[in-house]
Amino acid sequence: MDGSTLITDQRNFIMLKMLWLIAFTTCFFDLVSGRHYAAWQYLVMLIFLLLPILLLKVKNFPRSGYFLSMLLICYLGVRFFWHPSLINLLTLYPGLLLVMVYQNPALILSAGITITLVSIGGVYLQADSMMAAVTGMQVYWLSIPGLILTGIMLVLNRFYTVAGRRAENHQQQWRNIQEGLGVSIWSYEINTGRLFLSRGAEELIGLPVDWLIKQPEHIRNLVHPYDSLRLFEAYKELLAGKNKVLEHRLLLPDGSTRWVQNLAIPFKNRTGETTRIDGLIIDISEQKNREEKIKHMAFHDQLTGLPNRTMFENYFSLTMAGERNREQKLALIFIDLDNFKQVNDAMGHDVGDMLLKEVGQRIKTVMRENDLLARLGGDEFIALLTSIAPETATLVAERILDSLARSFTIAGHELRVSASIGISLYPEDGKDLETLIKSADEAMYTAKRKGKSGYYFYAG
């Protein structure tokens, strides 16, 4: 059962109790005024009054509600039929007005016709028992408004039905937008601490909205720790009356992370004090993921996942950015695989690509954490060693050769590969990256000429 159906049933339930209260009140006044009925009449009225009490909690409320409404309308009509009087006539019209709450045209029409026919029949069949001040003709004319009122109610019902459908369509469209775009509306009252969250938050966060509204302090726990300080600073600016648009992460209960864009607008009272903050949360996780993929593709080799030349150049520039870093000793290691072309020719490029990926991972495992390994292209790799001691470059080069000495198992084939390594030092062999690469490349070719599977320092 959705929220609108529940509200409608609650409204109809209240209407039915009010209708039953009118019937019960008329019976009570009859007893107080000393009016007497025959025993069978008391039995009929008792049945009319007790049935609603017994059936109010029937699960199929709409159908039982319509039945009980007509039952109570008939009860009021029977009372007037037995005792035609102005007061009994006038009690029929509140009953007719109350069924308008149901917004059911068939029920409204049935109630209107029933009331009108009973009114006219009661006047003509028992006119002698009317109050002396009211003639039969007067009561007849008083019953005519029942038909007019019924017509008005049917017109109003049609108007409300059309308007209600339009409003429901608009609400459904907005719900579809929220669900489709990952949008959630929120509002926070600063003085009372009351929080409002739309249903879109449930899809975004994965927690019941009602639970979050009752315990708003748990929302702070959903903010990623890395972004909590930025949100706190943004909240202070909102209190000062500034609009804010902030991108931050949510750490969800299942451990996953989502990026959201939070648009917040402060609401001020007449004195200029911020009393409420309204906002809109948009899920931008997919957008962020696409940006990260594009960024990764721009700075990483697509085959091995290692940094590419662009990232290597940026890292070198960053390393040399400060005066202190310019004084440190650096080493650039140029790695070229020996006889890799033979693997490609014999096994195919797919096996060759898999071999390059494995080689890249092995070399990476022997590098220090603050060193950077990149793939230049083909079977060439390059590494930048920072803050090195004289023996560091030698030690790293030997580790690389040792790691490649073990065979590789690729697609069921056992392959062996070696490498020739050239090393250049900063600042002796060059003060810019291009010069250092050129020097290391020359040293690598020297290593190949000296028998491969070895390393050689640039000799100038």
XYZ file of C-alpha atoms in Angstrom:
460
model
C 0.000 0.000 0.000
C 1.473 3.353 -1.025
C 1.357 6.553 1.032
C -1.533 8.178 -0.890
C -3.780 5.105 -0.471
C -3.016 4.967 3.241
C -3.875 8.657 3.698
C -7.117 8.213 1.736
C -8.155 5.241 3.881
C -7.378 7.155 7.080
C -9.464 10.106 5.855
C -12.370 7.839 4.928
C -12.113 6.064 8.251
C -12.484 9.406 10.064
C -15.430 10.343 7.828
C -17.176 7.059 8.601
C -16.752 7.575 12.345
C -18.228 11.080 12.043
C -21.198 9.701 10.110
C -21.741 7.036 12.738
C -21.460 9.714 15.466
C -24.295 11.679 13.827
C -26.476 8.561 13.805
C -25.644 7.750 17.400
C -26.290 11.343 18.512
C -29.768 11.367 16.935
C -30.634 8.155 18.767
C -29.335 9.602 22.037
C -31.479 12.750 21.645
C -34.527 10.596 20.973
C -33.992 8.790 24.262
C -33.420 12.040 26.154
C -36.515 13.676 24.648
C -38.667 10.689 25.611
C -39.540 9.638 22.072
C -40.610 6.025 21.952
C -40.379 3.441 19.173
C -41.778 -0.015 18.795
C -39.575 -2.908 19.888
C -38.821 -3.945 16.298
C -37.857 -0.364 15.498
C -35.376 -0.329 18.370
C -33.953 -3.614 17.029
C -33.514 -2.186 13.527
C -31.777 0.950 14.826
C -29.535 -1.150 17.061
C -28.448 -3.231 14.081
C -27.776 -0.063 12.063
C -25.613 1.344 14.863
C -23.731 -1.830 15.783
C -22.758 -2.966 12.282
C -20.312 -0.083 11.721
C -18.576 -0.902 15.017
C -18.187 -4.541 13.998
C -17.007 -3.816 10.459
C -14.774 -0.730 10.846
C -11.587 -2.834 10.835
C -12.388 -4.925 7.785
C -9.241 -5.288 5.650
C -10.990 -4.421 2.383
C -11.777 -0.951 3.670
C -13.069 0.775 0.492
C -15.776 -1.805 -0.197
C -16.882 -2.131 3.425
C -16.644 1.676 3.808
C -19.085 2.236 0.937
C -21.480 -0.328 2.379
C -21.397 1.162 5.875
C -21.841 4.687 4.550
C -24.991 3.723 2.700
C -26.146 1.768 5.740
C -25.882 4.854 7.942
C -27.513 7.070 5.297
C -30.394 4.590 5.163
C -30.595 4.651 8.953
C -30.994 8.434 8.971
C -33.582 8.118 6.205
C -35.537 5.493 8.140
C -35.595 7.758 11.208
C -37.084 10.555 9.145
C -39.535 8.144 7.537
C -40.758 7.060 10.963
C -40.758 10.557 12.443
C -40.869 13.268 9.748
C -39.532 16.382 11.418
C -37.308 19.290 10.491
C -34.461 18.149 12.731
C -34.532 14.612 11.316
C -34.582 16.040 7.796
C -31.635 18.316 8.411
C -29.523 15.456 9.828
C -29.707 13.821 6.403
C -27.679 16.568 4.751
C -24.513 16.306 6.917
C -24.493 12.622 6.007
C -24.660 13.520 2.337
C -21.832 16.031 2.723
C -19.654 13.526 4.538
C -19.754 10.962 1.722
C -18.113 13.632 -0.454
C -14.856 12.740 1.299
C -14.903 9.357 -0.459
C -14.783 11.079 -3.869
C -16.854 8.224 -5.260
C -19.512 9.512 -7.711
C -21.648 6.349 -7.464
C -21.788 6.626 -3.671
C -22.605 10.358 -3.809
C -25.392 9.812 -6.345
C -26.852 6.878 -4.432
C -26.816 8.801 -1.154
C -28.413 11.876 -2.757
C -31.208 9.928 -4.425
C -31.848 7.882 -1.270
C -32.091 10.984 0.914
C -34.371 12.803 -1.526
C -36.761 9.853 -2.049
C -36.953 9.090 1.666
C -37.616 12.759 2.422
C -40.467 13.063 -0.057
C -41.899 9.645 0.895
C -41.818 10.454 4.595
C -43.702 13.721 4.069
C -46.524 12.225 2.003
C -46.961 9.011 3.936
C -46.807 10.463 7.461
C -47.648 14.139 7.048
C -49.998 14.068 10.006
C -47.143 13.445 12.421
C -45.067 16.457 11.279
C -44.286 19.283 13.630
C -47.105 21.808 13.651
C -44.816 24.630 12.460
C -43.795 22.762 9.337
C -46.331 21.799 6.704
C -45.917 18.910 4.331
C -45.367 21.240 1.401
C -42.577 23.068 3.241
C -40.782 19.819 3.972
C -41.267 18.840 0.345
C -39.463 21.954 -0.766
C -36.784 21.393 1.880
C -36.070 17.999 0.308
C -35.424 19.501 -3.138
C -31.998 20.896 -2.099
C -30.857 17.299 -1.696
C -30.943 16.845 -5.464
C -29.259 20.206 -6.055
C -26.615 19.447 -3.438
C -26.009 16.048 -5.005
C -25.457 17.646 -8.411
C -23.044 20.201 -6.979
C -21.152 17.478 -5.151
C -20.838 15.411 -8.332
C -19.419 18.409 -10.211
C -16.992 19.164 -7.383
C -16.025 15.508 -7.184
C -15.200 15.511 -10.877
C -13.117 18.657 -10.448
C -11.224 17.242 -7.455
C -10.693 13.916 -9.225
C -9.156 15.552 -12.299
C -7.068 17.890 -10.135
C -5.992 14.984 -7.946
C -4.928 12.924 -10.964
C -2.900 15.820 -12.312
C -1.226 16.329 -8.953
C -0.547 12.608 -8.682
C 0.926 12.569 -12.205
C 3.173 15.506 -11.312
C 4.271 13.758 -8.126
C 4.950 10.556 -10.052
C 6.962 12.491 -12.643
C 9.020 14.090 -9.874
C 9.542 10.697 -8.227
C 10.688 9.274 -11.578
C 13.106 12.178 -12.002
C 14.504 11.630 -8.503
C 14.918 7.892 -9.036
C 16.256 8.190 -12.585
C 18.745 10.964 -11.861
C 19.645 9.959 -8.310
C 18.251 13.201 -6.857
C 17.193 13.777 -3.262
C 15.685 16.886 -1.633
C 16.514 17.760 1.967
C 15.679 20.505 4.427
C 17.091 21.140 7.895
C 15.604 23.448 10.534
C 18.487 24.779 12.580
C 16.635 25.798 15.754
C 14.536 22.631 16.120
C 16.936 20.158 14.522
C 14.125 18.766 12.361
C 15.172 17.123 9.119
C 13.236 16.375 5.940
C 14.485 13.919 3.316
C 12.753 12.883 0.125
C 12.436 9.244 -0.864
C 15.299 9.636 -3.326
C 17.706 9.532 -0.373
C 16.655 5.966 0.368
C 17.836 4.836 -3.055
C 21.031 6.862 -2.721
C 22.051 5.910 0.814
C 20.444 2.502 1.195
C 18.873 3.305 4.578
C 15.191 3.957 5.425
C 14.366 7.659 5.154
C 12.076 7.547 8.196
C 14.911 6.170 10.328
C 17.274 8.939 9.181
C 14.662 11.625 9.856
C 14.169 10.363 13.405
C 17.928 10.129 14.021
C 19.573 12.855 11.882
C 22.838 12.587 13.807
C 23.584 9.367 11.877
C 23.883 11.357 8.654
C 27.204 12.772 9.893
C 28.543 9.228 9.999
C 27.758 8.829 6.286
C 30.128 11.628 5.275
C 33.517 10.314 4.174
C 36.176 11.175 6.794
C 38.312 12.892 4.136
C 35.442 15.321 3.376
C 34.067 15.978 6.873
C 36.229 19.066 7.452
C 35.175 20.621 4.123
C 31.509 20.037 4.971
C 31.974 21.624 8.391
C 33.497 24.731 6.788
C 30.664 24.820 4.237
C 28.083 24.607 7.050
C 29.607 27.677 8.722
C 29.337 29.585 5.439
C 25.703 28.508 5.072
C 24.940 29.865 8.544
C 26.479 33.128 7.364
C 23.937 33.189 4.525
C 26.064 32.016 1.585
C 24.857 29.516 -0.996
C 27.116 26.495 -1.408
C 27.710 23.886 -4.095
C 29.961 21.140 -2.811
C 31.107 17.781 -4.145
C 31.895 15.170 -1.523
C 31.805 11.467 -0.835
C 29.386 9.342 1.171
C 30.631 6.237 2.952
C 27.654 3.855 2.828
C 26.868 1.133 5.388
C 27.968 -1.615 2.956
C 31.431 -0.038 2.733
C 30.999 1.396 -0.771
C 31.621 5.041 -1.642
C 29.406 7.383 -3.637
C 30.152 10.840 -4.932
C 27.382 13.430 -4.580
C 26.928 17.065 -5.495
C 25.269 18.964 -2.660
C 23.511 22.238 -3.519
C 22.501 24.088 -0.342
C 20.585 27.360 0.059
C 20.124 29.081 3.461
C 16.740 30.583 4.392
C 16.738 33.715 6.542
C 14.018 35.153 8.753
C 13.123 38.843 8.964
C 16.004 39.562 11.323
C 18.527 38.107 8.878
C 19.190 34.972 10.925
C 19.561 31.692 9.044
C 16.809 29.425 10.379
C 16.622 26.739 7.705
C 18.813 25.209 5.016
C 17.268 23.664 1.916
C 19.265 21.488 -0.409
C 19.420 19.139 -3.347
C 21.678 16.080 -3.482
C 22.624 14.634 -6.871
C 24.409 11.321 -7.277
C 27.435 11.984 -9.515
C 29.227 8.681 -8.888
C 29.031 7.587 -12.524
C 30.343 10.945 -13.686
C 33.244 10.741 -11.221
C 34.019 7.189 -12.287
C 34.146 8.290 -15.925
C 36.439 11.180 -15.012
C 38.733 8.834 -13.097
C 38.839 6.418 -16.038
C 39.668 9.234 -18.454
C 42.328 10.557 -16.092
C 43.771 7.076 -15.679
C 43.856 6.562 -19.451
C 45.626 9.906 -19.898
C 48.426 9.087 -17.449
C 48.730 5.296 -17.580
C 49.781 2.722 -20.122
C 46.730 0.852 -21.375
C 48.458 -2.534 -21.572
C 50.413 -2.772 -18.320
C 48.572 -0.210 -16.196
C 51.908 1.414 -15.341
C 52.387 5.196 -15.601
C 53.055 6.404 -19.136
C 55.608 8.954 -20.393
C 53.276 11.906 -19.662
C 52.920 10.957 -16.007
C 56.646 10.234 -15.794
C 57.464 13.737 -17.069
C 55.013 15.315 -14.592
C 56.524 13.316 -11.734
C 60.026 14.420 -12.678
C 58.902 18.082 -12.847
C 57.255 17.766 -9.451
C 60.368 16.172 -7.998
C 62.517 19.036 -9.280
C 60.072 21.791 -8.271
C 61.855 22.851 -5.070
C 65.395 24.144 -4.585
C 66.052 21.449 -1.981
C 65.063 18.696 -4.434
C 67.402 20.090 -7.081
C 70.311 19.356 -4.758
C 69.442 15.679 -4.265
C 70.966 12.907 -6.338
C 68.668 11.103 -8.791
C 69.098 8.085 -11.023
C 67.265 7.288 -14.233
C 67.162 3.621 -15.224
C 66.377 2.669 -18.838
C 65.244 -0.976 -19.270
C 65.021 -2.716 -22.651
C 64.094 -6.404 -22.976
C 66.504 -8.623 -24.882
C 65.204 -10.572 -27.902
C 61.576 -9.699 -27.179
C 60.845 -9.572 -30.928
C 61.534 -13.309 -31.126
C 58.767 -13.982 -28.571
C 56.296 -11.939 -30.611
C 57.264 -13.683 -33.859
C 57.148 -17.207 -32.365
C 54.176 -16.943 -29.985
C 52.134 -14.069 -31.394
C 51.397 -10.580 -30.134
C 48.807 -11.732 -27.565
C 51.411 -13.794 -25.729
C 53.882 -10.941 -26.116
C 51.441 -8.491 -24.539
C 50.829 -10.820 -21.597
C 54.573 -11.198 -21.148
C 55.012 -7.397 -21.051
C 52.354 -7.150 -18.318
C 54.104 -9.800 -16.225
C 57.497 -8.147 -16.734
C 56.107 -4.790 -15.624
C 54.660 -6.292 -12.433
C 57.905 -8.102 -11.565
C 60.029 -5.014 -12.006
C 57.575 -2.984 -9.927
C 57.890 -5.404 -6.987
C 61.623 -4.715 -6.609
C 61.297 -0.915 -6.773
C 61.228 1.268 -3.667
C 57.943 2.923 -2.668
C 59.127 6.440 -3.547
C 60.437 5.386 -6.992
C 58.378 5.533 -10.183
C 58.345 2.893 -12.928
C 56.795 3.731 -16.313
C 56.471 2.110 -19.718
C 57.723 4.191 -22.624
C 56.349 1.853 -25.301
C 57.180 -1.448 -26.963
C 59.484 -3.400 -24.664
C 61.048 -0.309 -23.069
C 60.575 0.662 -19.421
C 61.987 3.590 -17.467
C 62.380 4.213 -13.729
C 63.233 7.296 -11.675
C 65.041 6.715 -8.371
C 65.004 9.660 -5.940
C 67.259 10.500 -2.985
C 69.747 7.765 -3.859
C 73.039 6.805 -2.270
C 75.935 5.899 -4.603
C 75.174 2.178 -4.408
C 71.348 2.441 -4.700
C 71.176 2.440 -8.512
C 73.459 -0.597 -8.688
C 71.372 -2.484 -6.111
C 68.069 -1.742 -7.934
C 69.532 -2.734 -11.325
C 70.743 -6.073 -9.917
C 67.331 -6.740 -8.350
C 65.641 -6.100 -11.689
C 67.938 -8.555 -13.482
C 67.428 -11.180 -10.751
C 63.622 -10.856 -10.944
C 63.687 -11.386 -14.716
C 65.986 -14.376 -14.465
C 63.104 -16.564 -13.333
C 60.979 -18.036 -16.132
C 57.484 -16.785 -17.000
C 54.501 -19.077 -17.573
C 52.307 -17.441 -20.234
C 49.339 -19.234 -21.846
C 50.828 -22.615 -20.986
C 54.259 -21.690 -22.345
C 57.396 -21.336 -20.222
C 59.251 -18.250 -21.430
C 62.524 -16.672 -20.409
C 63.488 -13.072 -20.971
C 66.389 -10.850 -19.940
C 67.004 -7.110 -20.057
C 69.729 -4.611 -20.795
C 69.795 -1.654 -18.413
C 71.281 1.792 -18.834
C 71.716 4.205 -15.900
C 72.209 7.981 -15.893
C 72.689 10.168 -12.811
C 71.478 13.663 -11.972
C 73.131 16.141 -12.158
C 76.305 14.575 -13.594
C 74.737 13.107 -16.759
C 72.084 15.765 -17.383
C 70.038 18.459 -15.660
C 66.816 17.940 -17.594
C 64.742 14.874 -18.314
C 65.423 14.609 -22.039
C 69.178 14.674 -21.495
C 68.964 12.089 -18.726
C 66.845 9.772 -20.914
C 69.250 10.156 -23.825
C 72.214 9.384 -21.564
C 70.523 6.315 -20.041
C 69.539 5.117 -23.541
C 73.164 5.289 -24.698
C 74.234 3.397 -21.573
C 71.615 0.729 -22.298
C 72.975 0.183 -25.818
C 76.448 -0.143 -24.333
C 75.111 -2.903 -22.051
C 73.641 -4.692 -25.092
C 76.940 -4.497 -26.941
C 78.711 -5.954 -23.902
C 76.603 -9.126 -23.971
C 73.080 -8.141 -22.835
C 71.417 -9.152 -19.545
C 73.412 -6.558 -17.647
C 73.558 -2.916 -16.648
C 75.886 -0.068 -17.506
C 76.337 3.513 -16.223
C 76.590 6.364 -18.679
C 80.247 7.123 -19.130
C 79.934 10.454 -20.915
